[in-house]
Coordinates of C-alpha atoms in Angstrom, one line a residue:
Chain A
M1 CA 113.0 86.8 102.5
K2 CA 110.1 85.4 100.7
A3 CA 110.0 82.4 100.0
Q4 CA 109.9 82.1 95.8
P5 CA 106.2 82.0 94.0
I6 CA 107.1 79.0 91.9
T7 CA 108.4 77.5 95.2
V8 CA 105.6 78.1 96.8
F9 CA 102.7 77.5 94.6
A10 CA 103.9 73.7 93.6
C11 CA 104.1 72.5 97.5
L12 CA 100.3 74.5 97.4
I13 CA 99.6 72.6 94.0
F14 CA 101.0 69.2 95.4
L15 CA 99.4 69.5 99.3
L16 CA 96.0 70.1 97.3
L17 CA 96.2 67.3 95.5
S18 CA 97.2 64.7 98.1
F19 CA 94.5 66.0 100.6
S20 CA 91.6 65.7 97.3
V21 CA 93.4 62.1 96.7
W22 CA 92.7 61.3 100.8
H23 CA 89.5 63.1 100.3
I24 CA 88.1 60.8 98.0
G25 CA 89.9 58.0 99.2
A26 CA 88.9 58.4 102.7
G27 CA 85.6 57.8 104.2
A28 CA 83.1 54.0 105.0
V29 CA 83.7 52.7 102.1
Y30 CA 88.1 53.4 101.5
I31 CA 89.5 53.3 97.8
A32 CA 92.8 52.9 97.2
P33 CA 94.8 56.0 95.5
A34 CA 94.6 54.0 92.3
E35 CA 91.9 53.0 91.8
I36 CA 90.1 56.6 92.1
I37 CA 92.2 57.0 89.1
S38 CA 90.7 54.2 87.2
A39 CA 87.4 54.8 89.1
L40 CA 87.4 57.7 86.9
Q41 CA 88.2 56.7 84.1
S42 CA 85.8 54.0 83.4
V43 CA 81.9 54.0 84.1
N44 CA 82.0 50.2 84.9
S45 CA 84.4 50.0 88.6
E46 CA 83.0 48.6 91.3
H47 CA 83.8 52.5 92.7
H48 CA 82.6 54.5 89.5
F49 CA 79.2 55.1 91.2
I50 CA 80.9 56.6 95.1
I51 CA 83.1 58.1 93.8
N52 CA 80.8 60.1 91.1
N53 CA 78.2 60.8 92.9
F54 CA 79.1 61.3 95.5
R55 CA 82.5 62.4 96.7
L56 CA 83.7 64.3 93.7
P57 CA 81.0 66.5 94.0
R58 CA 81.5 67.1 97.4
L59 CA 85.6 67.6 97.5
L60 CA 84.8 69.9 94.0
I61 CA 82.4 71.9 96.1
S62 CA 84.7 71.8 99.1
G63 CA 87.5 73.0 97.3
L64 CA 85.7 76.0 95.9
V65 CA 83.0 77.7 98.7
G66 CA 87.4 77.0 100.0
A67 CA 88.3 79.2 97.2
A68 CA 85.5 81.7 97.1
L69 CA 85.7 82.8 101.1
A70 CA 89.6 83.1 101.3
I71 CA 89.9 85.4 97.3
S72 CA 87.0 87.1 99.4
G73 CA 88.7 87.6 102.6
L74 CA 92.2 88.4 100.4
L75 CA 89.8 91.6 98.3
I76 CA 87.9 92.4 102.0
Q77 CA 91.8 93.1 104.0
G78 CA 93.7 93.9 101.6
V79 CA 90.9 97.3 100.1
I80 CA 89.7 98.1 104.1
R81 CA 93.1 97.4 104.9
N82 CA 92.7 95.5 108.0
P83 CA 93.8 92.3 108.1
L84 CA 92.0 91.5 111.1
A85 CA 88.5 91.7 108.1
S86 CA 87.0 88.6 106.7
P87 CA 83.7 87.5 105.7
D88 CA 82.3 86.1 108.7
V89 CA 84.3 88.0 111.4
L90 CA 82.4 91.4 109.8
G91 CA 79.3 90.1 109.8
V92 CA 78.9 89.4 105.4
T93 CA 78.7 85.4 105.7
S94 CA 76.4 85.5 108.3
G95 CA 73.8 88.2 107.1
A96 CA 74.0 86.3 104.2
S97 CA 72.6 82.6 106.4
L98 CA 69.9 84.9 107.6
A99 CA 68.6 85.9 104.5
V100 CA 68.9 81.9 103.5
I101 CA 66.8 81.3 106.9
I102 CA 64.0 83.8 106.3
L103 CA 63.9 82.2 102.2
A104 CA 62.9 78.9 103.9
V105 CA 61.1 80.0 107.1
F106 CA 59.0 81.8 105.3
W107 CA 58.7 80.0 102.0
P108 CA 59.7 76.7 102.5
H109 CA 59.3 75.9 98.7
A110 CA 61.3 78.2 96.9
P111 CA 63.4 76.3 94.4
I112 CA 67.0 75.9 94.6
S113 CA 68.1 79.0 92.2
Y114 CA 66.8 81.0 95.3
I115 CA 68.7 80.4 97.4
P116 CA 72.0 82.2 95.9
A117 CA 69.3 85.1 95.0
A118 CA 68.9 85.2 99.4
A119 CA 72.6 84.6 100.3
L120 CA 73.4 88.1 98.1
I121 CA 70.9 90.1 98.9
G122 CA 71.5 89.3 102.8
G123 CA 74.9 89.3 102.3
F124 CA 75.2 93.2 100.7
S125 CA 71.8 94.1 103.4
A126 CA 74.8 93.0 105.7
T127 CA 77.9 94.8 104.2
A128 CA 75.9 97.9 103.5
L129 CA 74.8 98.2 107.4
L130 CA 78.6 97.7 108.9
L131 CA 80.1 100.6 106.2
F132 CA 77.0 102.8 107.5
L133 CA 77.1 101.7 111.5
A134 CA 81.0 101.2 111.1
R135 CA 82.0 104.8 108.7
H136 CA 84.0 107.0 111.5
L137 CA 85.8 103.3 112.6
L138 CA 87.7 102.6 108.9
Q139 CA 91.1 103.8 110.2
R140 CA 90.7 101.9 113.4
P141 CA 90.1 98.3 112.3
A142 CA 89.8 95.9 115.5
A143 CA 87.0 98.6 116.4
F144 CA 85.9 98.4 112.8
A145 CA 86.0 94.3 113.7
L146 CA 83.7 94.4 116.6
V147 CA 81.7 96.2 115.5
G148 CA 81.5 93.1 112.5
I149 CA 81.7 91.3 115.2
A150 CA 78.7 92.7 116.8
L151 CA 76.1 92.2 114.1
A152 CA 77.3 88.6 113.1
A153 CA 76.4 88.4 117.0
T154 CA 73.1 90.1 116.5
F155 CA 72.2 88.3 112.8
G156 CA 73.1 84.3 114.7
A157 CA 70.4 85.2 117.3
A158 CA 67.7 86.7 114.4
I159 CA 68.6 82.7 113.1
D160 CA 68.3 81.3 116.6
Y161 CA 65.2 83.0 117.2
L162 CA 63.1 81.4 113.8
L163 CA 65.2 78.6 114.0
V164 CA 63.1 78.2 117.9
V165 CA 60.1 80.6 116.7
N166 CA 59.6 77.8 113.4
P167 CA 59.7 74.1 113.1
L168 CA 60.6 73.3 110.0
E169 CA 63.4 70.7 109.8
I170 CA 65.9 72.3 112.8
N171 CA 68.5 69.0 111.6
T172 CA 69.4 70.0 108.0
A173 CA 69.2 74.1 108.7
M174 CA 72.0 73.1 111.6
L175 CA 74.0 71.4 109.9
W176 CA 74.1 74.0 107.1
L177 CA 74.6 77.0 109.0
T178 CA 77.2 75.7 110.8
G179 CA 79.1 74.7 107.2
S180 CA 78.4 71.1 105.9
V181 CA 79.5 70.1 102.4
W182 CA 78.1 66.5 103.9
G183 CA 75.3 65.7 100.7
R184 CA 76.0 68.2 98.7
N185 CA 76.7 67.2 94.8
W186 CA 76.5 68.6 91.6
Q187 CA 73.5 70.3 91.8
H188 CA 74.6 72.0 94.2
L189 CA 78.0 72.9 92.0
P190 CA 76.0 75.8 89.8
L191 CA 76.1 77.4 92.8
I192 CA 79.5 78.4 93.0
A193 CA 80.7 77.5 90.0
P194 CA 80.1 80.6 87.6
W195 CA 80.4 83.0 90.2
L196 CA 84.0 81.7 91.5
A197 CA 84.9 81.7 86.8
V198 CA 83.8 84.9 86.8
L199 CA 84.8 86.9 90.0
L200 CA 87.7 85.5 90.0
P201 CA 89.4 87.0 86.7
I202 CA 88.2 90.0 87.6
A203 CA 90.0 89.9 90.9
M204 CA 92.8 89.6 88.7
L205 CA 92.2 92.2 86.8
L206 CA 92.2 94.4 89.9
A207 CA 95.3 92.7 91.6
Y208 CA 97.6 95.4 90.7
R209 CA 95.3 98.6 91.1
L210 CA 95.2 97.2 95.3
D211 CA 98.7 96.8 95.1
L212 CA 98.7 100.1 94.7
L213 CA 95.5 101.0 97.1
A214 CA 98.3 98.9 99.9
L215 CA 100.6 102.6 98.8
G216 CA 97.6 104.4 100.7
D217 CA 94.6 106.4 98.4
D218 CA 96.7 110.1 97.8
T219 CA 99.6 107.2 96.9
A220 CA 96.9 105.3 94.4
S221 CA 95.6 108.3 93.3
S222 CA 97.7 110.3 92.9
L223 CA 99.3 107.2 90.6
G224 CA 96.0 107.5 88.2
T225 CA 93.9 104.7 90.1
N226 CA 90.7 105.8 90.6
V227 CA 90.3 104.8 94.2
K228 CA 86.1 104.4 94.8
K229 CA 86.0 102.8 91.9
L230 CA 88.3 100.2 92.6
R231 CA 87.2 100.0 96.1
L232 CA 83.5 99.7 95.4
L233 CA 84.9 97.2 92.4
S234 CA 86.3 94.6 95.4
I235 CA 84.0 95.0 97.7
L236 CA 80.7 93.9 94.8
V237 CA 83.5 91.1 94.5
A238 CA 84.1 90.4 98.0
I239 CA 80.8 90.0 99.1
S240 CA 79.6 88.3 95.6
L241 CA 81.9 85.2 96.3
A242 CA 80.9 85.3 99.7
S243 CA 77.7 85.2 99.8
A244 CA 78.0 82.1 96.3
A245 CA 79.9 80.0 99.2
V246 CA 77.4 80.2 101.8
S247 CA 74.0 79.9 99.6
V248 CA 76.1 76.2 99.1
C249 CA 76.9 75.3 102.8
G250 CA 75.7 77.8 105.0
S251 CA 78.9 79.2 106.6
I252 CA 81.9 78.4 106.7
G253 CA 84.3 80.4 109.7
F254 CA 87.9 81.8 109.6
V255 CA 88.7 80.1 106.1
G256 CA 89.0 84.2 104.4
L257 CA 90.7 85.3 107.4
I258 CA 92.9 82.6 107.8
S259 CA 94.6 82.2 104.4
P260 CA 95.1 85.3 103.4
H261 CA 97.3 86.0 106.5
L262 CA 100.0 82.5 105.7
V263 CA 99.9 83.5 102.1
R264 CA 101.1 86.4 102.5
S265 CA 103.3 85.4 105.7
L266 CA 105.0 83.8 102.4
L267 CA 104.2 85.2 98.6
G268 CA 105.0 89.2 100.2
Q269 CA 102.5 91.7 98.9
R270 CA 101.4 91.1 95.0
H271 CA 98.1 90.0 94.8
L272 CA 98.7 88.8 91.5
L273 CA 100.1 86.0 93.2
L274 CA 98.1 86.6 95.8
I275 CA 95.0 85.4 94.6
P276 CA 95.8 82.2 92.8
A277 CA 97.6 81.7 95.8
T278 CA 95.3 81.9 98.8
A279 CA 92.2 80.3 96.6
I280 CA 94.4 76.9 96.4
T281 CA 95.3 77.6 100.3
G282 CA 91.0 78.4 100.9
A283 CA 90.5 75.2 98.9
I284 CA 93.2 73.5 100.4
L285 CA 91.4 74.1 104.4
V286 CA 88.2 74.1 103.6
I287 CA 88.5 69.8 101.9
S288 CA 91.0 69.1 104.7
A289 CA 88.4 70.4 107.6
D290 CA 85.9 68.0 105.3
L291 CA 88.1 65.5 105.4
F292 CA 89.0 65.1 108.9
A293 CA 85.4 65.6 109.9
R294 CA 84.7 62.6 108.4
I295 CA 87.1 61.2 109.7
L296 CA 87.4 61.6 113.5
M297 CA 85.1 60.1 114.6
P298 CA 83.3 57.8 112.7
P299 CA 80.5 57.1 111.6
I300 CA 80.0 60.3 112.8
E301 CA 80.7 64.0 110.1
L302 CA 81.2 66.9 111.3
P303 CA 80.3 69.9 109.7
A304 CA 83.6 71.2 108.6
G305 CA 83.1 74.7 110.0
I306 CA 83.5 73.6 113.6
L307 CA 87.0 72.1 112.5
T308 CA 87.8 75.4 110.7
A309 CA 86.6 77.1 114.0
F310 CA 88.6 75.4 116.2
I311 CA 91.7 76.8 114.1
G312 CA 90.9 79.8 112.8
A313 CA 89.1 81.0 116.5
P314 CA 92.7 81.1 118.8
Y315 CA 94.3 82.0 115.2
F316 CA 91.7 85.1 115.3
I317 CA 92.5 85.7 119.0
F318 CA 96.5 85.7 118.7
L319 CA 96.0 88.9 116.4
L320 CA 94.5 90.8 118.2
C321 CA 96.9 90.0 121.1
R322 CA 99.0 91.2 118.1
Y323 CA 97.7 93.8 116.7
K324 CA 99.0 97.0 117.3
N325 CA 97.5 99.7 115.7
W326 CA 93.8 100.1 117.5
Chain B
M1 CA 104.8 128.1 74.1
S2 CA 105.5 131.3 75.4
T3 CA 108.7 130.7 78.6
T4 CA 105.9 133.4 80.4
S5 CA 103.7 130.2 79.9
P6 CA 102.3 128.8 83.8
A7 CA 102.9 124.6 84.5
I8 CA 100.1 124.6 86.4
N9 CA 97.4 127.5 86.1
I10 CA 94.1 128.4 88.7
K11 CA 91.6 130.0 87.9
Q12 CA 88.8 130.5 90.7
L13 CA 89.3 128.4 92.7
D14 CA 86.6 126.5 95.3
V15 CA 86.6 124.4 97.7
K16 CA 84.5 123.3 101.1
Y17 CA 84.2 120.8 103.7
G18 CA 81.0 120.5 104.0
N19 CA 79.3 123.6 104.4
K20 CA 82.1 125.0 105.2
Q21 CA 84.4 127.6 102.3
I22 CA 88.0 126.0 102.7
I23 CA 89.5 128.1 99.5
G24 CA 87.8 130.8 98.1
K25 CA 87.8 132.7 94.6
L26 CA 91.5 131.3 94.7
D27 CA 93.9 132.5 91.2
L28 CA 97.1 130.9 91.0
A29 CA 100.1 131.0 87.4
I30 CA 103.3 128.9 88.9
K31 CA 105.6 129.4 87.7
K32 CA 107.3 126.3 85.6
G33 CA 110.9 125.2 86.7
K34 CA 111.2 127.0 89.8
I35 CA 110.7 125.7 93.8
T36 CA 107.1 127.2 94.4
A37 CA 106.5 127.4 98.9
L38 CA 102.6 126.9 100.3
I39 CA 103.1 128.8 103.4
G40 CA 100.5 130.6 105.7
P41 CA 99.5 129.8 109.5
N42 CA 97.7 126.4 110.2
G43 CA 94.3 126.3 108.0
C44 CA 95.0 128.5 105.8
G45 CA 94.2 126.6 102.8
K46 CA 98.0 125.4 101.9
S47 CA 97.1 121.3 101.5
T48 CA 93.5 121.7 100.4
L49 CA 95.8 123.7 97.6
L50 CA 97.7 121.2 96.8
K51 CA 95.3 117.8 97.3
S52 CA 93.1 120.1 94.9
I53 CA 95.8 120.1 92.3
S54 CA 96.5 116.4 92.5
R55 CA 92.9 115.7 92.7
L56 CA 92.7 114.6 95.8
I57 CA 89.9 117.0 96.8
K58 CA 87.3 117.6 94.2
P59 CA 86.4 122.3 94.5
S60 CA 83.3 123.1 94.4
A61 CA 83.9 125.4 91.3
G62 CA 87.1 126.7 89.2
S63 CA 89.9 124.5 86.9
I64 CA 93.1 123.6 87.5
F65 CA 94.9 124.0 84.2
L66 CA 98.6 122.0 84.0
G67 CA 100.6 123.8 80.9
A68 CA 97.9 126.4 78.7
D69 CA 95.1 124.4 77.8
L70 CA 95.4 120.5 80.4
D71 CA 91.9 120.8 82.0
I72 CA 92.6 118.0 85.3
L73 CA 89.4 118.3 85.7
K74 CA 88.6 116.6 82.6
C75 CA 91.5 114.4 81.8
P76 CA 91.6 111.2 81.9
S77 CA 93.6 110.0 86.1
K78 CA 96.5 108.1 84.3
E79 CA 97.1 111.3 81.5
I80 CA 97.6 113.7 84.0
A81 CA 99.5 110.7 86.3
K82 CA 102.4 111.5 83.7
Q83 CA 103.1 115.0 84.1
L84 CA 102.6 115.3 87.3
A85 CA 103.4 114.0 90.7
L86 CA 102.6 114.0 94.0
L87 CA 104.5 113.0 98.0
P88 CA 102.0 113.1 100.2
Q89 CA 102.6 114.5 103.6
V90 CA 101.9 110.6 105.3
T91 CA 103.3 107.6 103.3
Q92 CA 102.0 103.8 103.5
S93 CA 104.7 101.8 102.9
P94 CA 103.5 97.7 102.9
E95 CA 105.7 95.2 104.9
G96 CA 108.2 93.1 103.2
I97 CA 108.9 94.6 100.0
T98 CA 112.3 96.2 98.8
V99 CA 113.4 99.9 97.8
S100 CA 113.3 98.8 94.1
T101 CA 109.2 97.1 94.5
L102 CA 108.5 100.4 96.0
V103 CA 110.2 102.4 93.1
A104 CA 108.7 100.3 90.4
F105 CA 105.1 101.3 91.9
G106 CA 106.3 105.0 90.3
R107 CA 105.8 103.3 86.7
A108 CA 101.9 102.8 87.1
P109 CA 100.5 105.5 85.3
Y110 CA 102.7 103.8 82.4
L111 CA 102.1 100.2 82.8
N112 CA 99.3 97.9 81.6
Q113 CA 96.3 95.9 84.1
F114 CA 98.9 93.8 85.2
G115 CA 101.7 96.4 86.1
M116 CA 104.2 94.5 83.7
L117 CA 107.4 96.3 83.3
K118 CA 109.3 96.7 80.5
A119 CA 112.6 97.7 79.4
A120 CA 111.7 101.5 80.0
D121 CA 110.4 101.3 83.1
H122 CA 113.7 99.2 84.8
R123 CA 115.9 102.1 83.2
Q124 CA 113.5 104.7 84.5
I125 CA 113.5 103.2 88.2
A126 CA 117.7 102.9 88.1
L127 CA 117.5 106.3 87.4
A128 CA 114.8 107.1 89.7
M129 CA 117.0 105.4 92.7
Q130 CA 119.9 107.3 91.3
Q131 CA 118.5 110.5 91.6
A132 CA 117.1 110.6 95.4
G133 CA 120.8 108.7 95.9
V134 CA 119.2 104.8 96.8
S135 CA 120.7 102.7 94.8
D136 CA 122.6 101.6 97.3
L137 CA 119.5 100.2 98.7
A138 CA 117.4 98.5 95.8
D139 CA 117.8 95.3 97.9
S140 CA 116.8 96.5 100.8
Y141 CA 113.4 95.8 102.4
I142 CA 111.6 98.7 103.8
D143 CA 111.2 98.4 106.5
Q144 CA 114.7 97.6 107.6
L145 CA 115.0 102.5 106.5
S146 CA 115.9 105.6 108.7
G147 CA 113.1 107.8 108.1
G148 CA 115.5 109.6 106.6
Q149 CA 116.4 106.8 103.9
L150 CA 112.7 106.1 103.7
Q151 CA 111.5 109.4 102.8
R152 CA 114.3 109.3 99.0
V153 CA 112.8 105.9 97.8
W154 CA 109.9 107.5 98.3
I155 CA 111.2 110.8 96.3
A156 CA 113.1 107.6 94.4
L157 CA 109.0 107.0 93.7
V158 CA 107.9 110.5 93.0
L159 CA 110.3 110.6 90.6
A160 CA 110.2 107.2 88.2
Q161 CA 106.5 109.1 87.9
D162 CA 109.1 111.2 85.4
T163 CA 106.7 114.5 85.3
D164 CA 107.4 117.5 85.1
I165 CA 106.0 119.2 88.2
L166 CA 106.8 117.4 91.6
L167 CA 104.2 118.0 94.5
L168 CA 105.6 117.4 98.1
D169 CA 103.0 118.0 101.7
E170 CA 105.0 119.1 104.4
P171 CA 108.1 116.5 102.9
T172 CA 110.1 117.5 105.6
T173 CA 107.9 117.2 109.2
Y174 CA 108.9 114.0 110.3
L175 CA 112.7 114.3 110.0
D176 CA 115.1 115.2 111.9
I177 CA 117.5 118.2 111.2
C178 CA 120.3 117.0 109.1
H179 CA 118.0 114.8 107.1
Q180 CA 115.7 118.4 106.4
F181 CA 118.4 119.3 104.4
E182 CA 119.1 116.5 102.6
L183 CA 116.3 115.6 101.5
L184 CA 115.5 119.7 100.4
E185 CA 119.1 120.3 99.3
L186 CA 118.3 117.0 96.8
L187 CA 114.8 119.0 96.0
Q188 CA 117.3 122.0 95.1
Q189 CA 119.1 119.4 92.3
L190 CA 116.2 117.4 90.1
N191 CA 114.8 122.0 90.1
D192 CA 118.4 122.3 89.1
S193 CA 117.7 119.4 86.6
G194 CA 114.2 121.1 84.8
K195 CA 111.3 119.4 87.9
T196 CA 109.2 122.6 88.8
I197 CA 109.1 121.2 91.8
V198 CA 105.4 123.0 94.5
L199 CA 105.6 122.4 98.1
V200 CA 104.3 122.8 101.5
M201 CA 105.9 123.9 103.8
H202 CA 106.4 124.7 107.8
D203 CA 110.1 125.8 107.9
L204 CA 109.6 129.8 107.1
N205 CA 113.5 129.4 107.1
Q206 CA 113.7 127.2 105.1
A207 CA 111.9 128.2 102.9
C208 CA 113.0 131.1 102.3
R209 CA 116.2 128.9 101.7
Y210 CA 115.4 126.7 99.4
A211 CA 112.3 127.9 97.3
D212 CA 112.0 130.9 94.5
E213 CA 108.6 132.1 95.1
L214 CA 106.6 131.7 98.6
V215 CA 102.9 131.7 98.2
I216 CA 101.2 133.1 101.7
M217 CA 98.4 131.9 102.4
R218 CA 95.2 133.0 105.1
E219 CA 91.7 132.2 105.3
G220 CA 92.5 129.9 102.2
K221 CA 93.3 133.5 100.1
I222 CA 96.0 134.7 98.5
I223 CA 97.8 137.4 100.8
D224 CA 101.0 137.7 98.8
I225 CA 102.9 136.3 96.3
G226 CA 106.6 136.8 95.0
T227 CA 110.3 135.7 95.6
P228 CA 112.0 135.9 99.6
Q229 CA 113.4 139.1 98.8
T230 CA 110.2 141.0 98.3
V231 CA 107.4 139.5 100.2
F232 CA 108.6 137.8 103.6
T233 CA 108.9 141.4 105.4
E234 CA 108.2 141.4 109.0
T235 CA 104.8 143.1 108.5
M236 CA 103.6 140.1 106.3
L237 CA 104.7 137.8 109.5
S238 CA 102.9 140.3 112.3
E239 CA 99.9 140.1 109.7
V240 CA 100.0 137.1 108.4
F241 CA 101.2 134.5 111.4
N242 CA 100.7 136.6 114.6
F243 CA 104.5 136.6 114.8
D244 CA 106.6 139.0 115.9
A245 CA 109.7 138.6 114.0
I246 CA 112.5 140.8 112.9
V247 CA 114.4 139.3 109.3
I248 CA 117.7 139.1 108.4
K249 CA 119.5 138.0 106.2
D250 CA 120.3 134.5 106.8
P251 CA 124.9 134.7 106.7
E252 CA 125.2 131.5 104.7
A253 CA 122.3 131.9 101.7
N254 CA 121.7 135.4 101.8
T255 CA 118.4 134.7 101.5
P256 CA 115.2 136.5 104.4
M257 CA 115.5 134.5 107.7
S258 CA 113.1 135.2 110.6
I259 CA 114.5 135.7 114.4
A260 CA 111.5 135.4 117.1
R261 CA 111.1 138.6 119.0
T262 CA 112.0 137.9 123.3
R263 CA 108.1 139.0 124.3
I264 CA 109.3 141.1 127.4
N265 CA 107.3 139.6 130.1
K266 CA 109.2 136.4 129.2
R267 CA 112.9 138.3 129.8
S268 CA 112.1 139.7 133.3
K269 CA 111.8 136.3 134.1
A270 CA 114.5 135.7 133.2
A271 CA 116.3 138.4 135.4

């Protein structure tokens, strides 16, 4: 019934490489795939500067952000057993965004390294608030998601308010908020890469126990799993990844929702396979969204988050309609 | 160890939900190699007792030992999971996995972080499926099974756990009558092969037929304990269950069984 894992991974990696090459090549200056390789190898190549300073960091950041959001969504869906959950639907990313905007408004000259801290605090506060408000709704996925959506709307309103009453550089803030990887360079890579380097292996270590959790709390704990600890640790990992992604390029919606669904339909339920496959899928989604955002109507560059929302929102509505266990 | 040493020994157990006392100062020794049924009216604490033994609920006081001196509240969960398996009343089967994949999860207490199965685990899984009578279904998907098949697959999962003790919370509740008896016969076979079985049951006549020991509970206390022949009486039914019944001999199994008395007003209606 399910595809062979090796085939799925081969296809995903092929897609990732293809979109990466296209992503680097596309733009005001077109660079052919063969030239990309030579430009990467030689400093003297004519395109070395463009690739190394603009397109490569932007590609890497798109990929890493996508991977972080996707794993975050997979963990959240698994841990609260809610197929409608993801960091953006539940308001985690808006909470992180709000915190970053607050930092930007009240402390405009804060060093860039404060942004992830603000995003993390925002993400965790939003999660804590959600878990408190919806503590009786954990068994009702759609109702739980609704509380998250309402929270996200509230945070969104607070962000709008702050932007309207504070004459800061609204353009930049707007770009960041709609989830854009525009103008991202090597300086932004440390905001996301170390998080993934640490949290991805932790997620892999939790994988088998997440499989057990899918059998229900009672069975998981009678099989020797500490369910509370597992849930807490997984949520910590998920929120950290989502907040780190927000700190780099605002909230790119629906990647965390769609990627796990896509991969589950291909690979089944084993988290040891799901985690890496979901990460690659998330990377492909954000890289391709950023690519199409650039090439659909040049010279205008749309934020990638607008494109993911175009695909993601209808899919979310589809899930809501199909989902029976209110 | 002497032959009289109990499989599970519960001492002075107190369990509370918030401020509400569910079980108070309960002592109970569950005999090794027997089928013990916990019975009692709704809210008597029988499910709570089973959940406490399986560590799903933390008692507020008291202790629970496996064998003579293994304290389940102090021992690592994985070690307890090698001695004691639980089949919850409501089970959750993930979509799109095969029977053998589901049963393999029963090996979890013996596996490393990544859940890699070794040859010995595969043998144990095959044996468990054979004992539960689901070997033919090994490659079927969970979603395609009937209720009776699914429940036997879950029995295979707890058998793969390779424990001496099986705890089952109302295992027949969602089954139709023929699958109920099929499951109880299976439990009896497992008991014959040496497993200690503790289960919560609603059907009193089935409890009498299949259990060696009845533990009768009301309001968080044990009212009586013993073989069905000694404790299953008309007085007990009326006092504990508020159930007006006569007790006769089950013509098939010779165990006691209850038959409700007809109320007089009902009879006059029929007339």
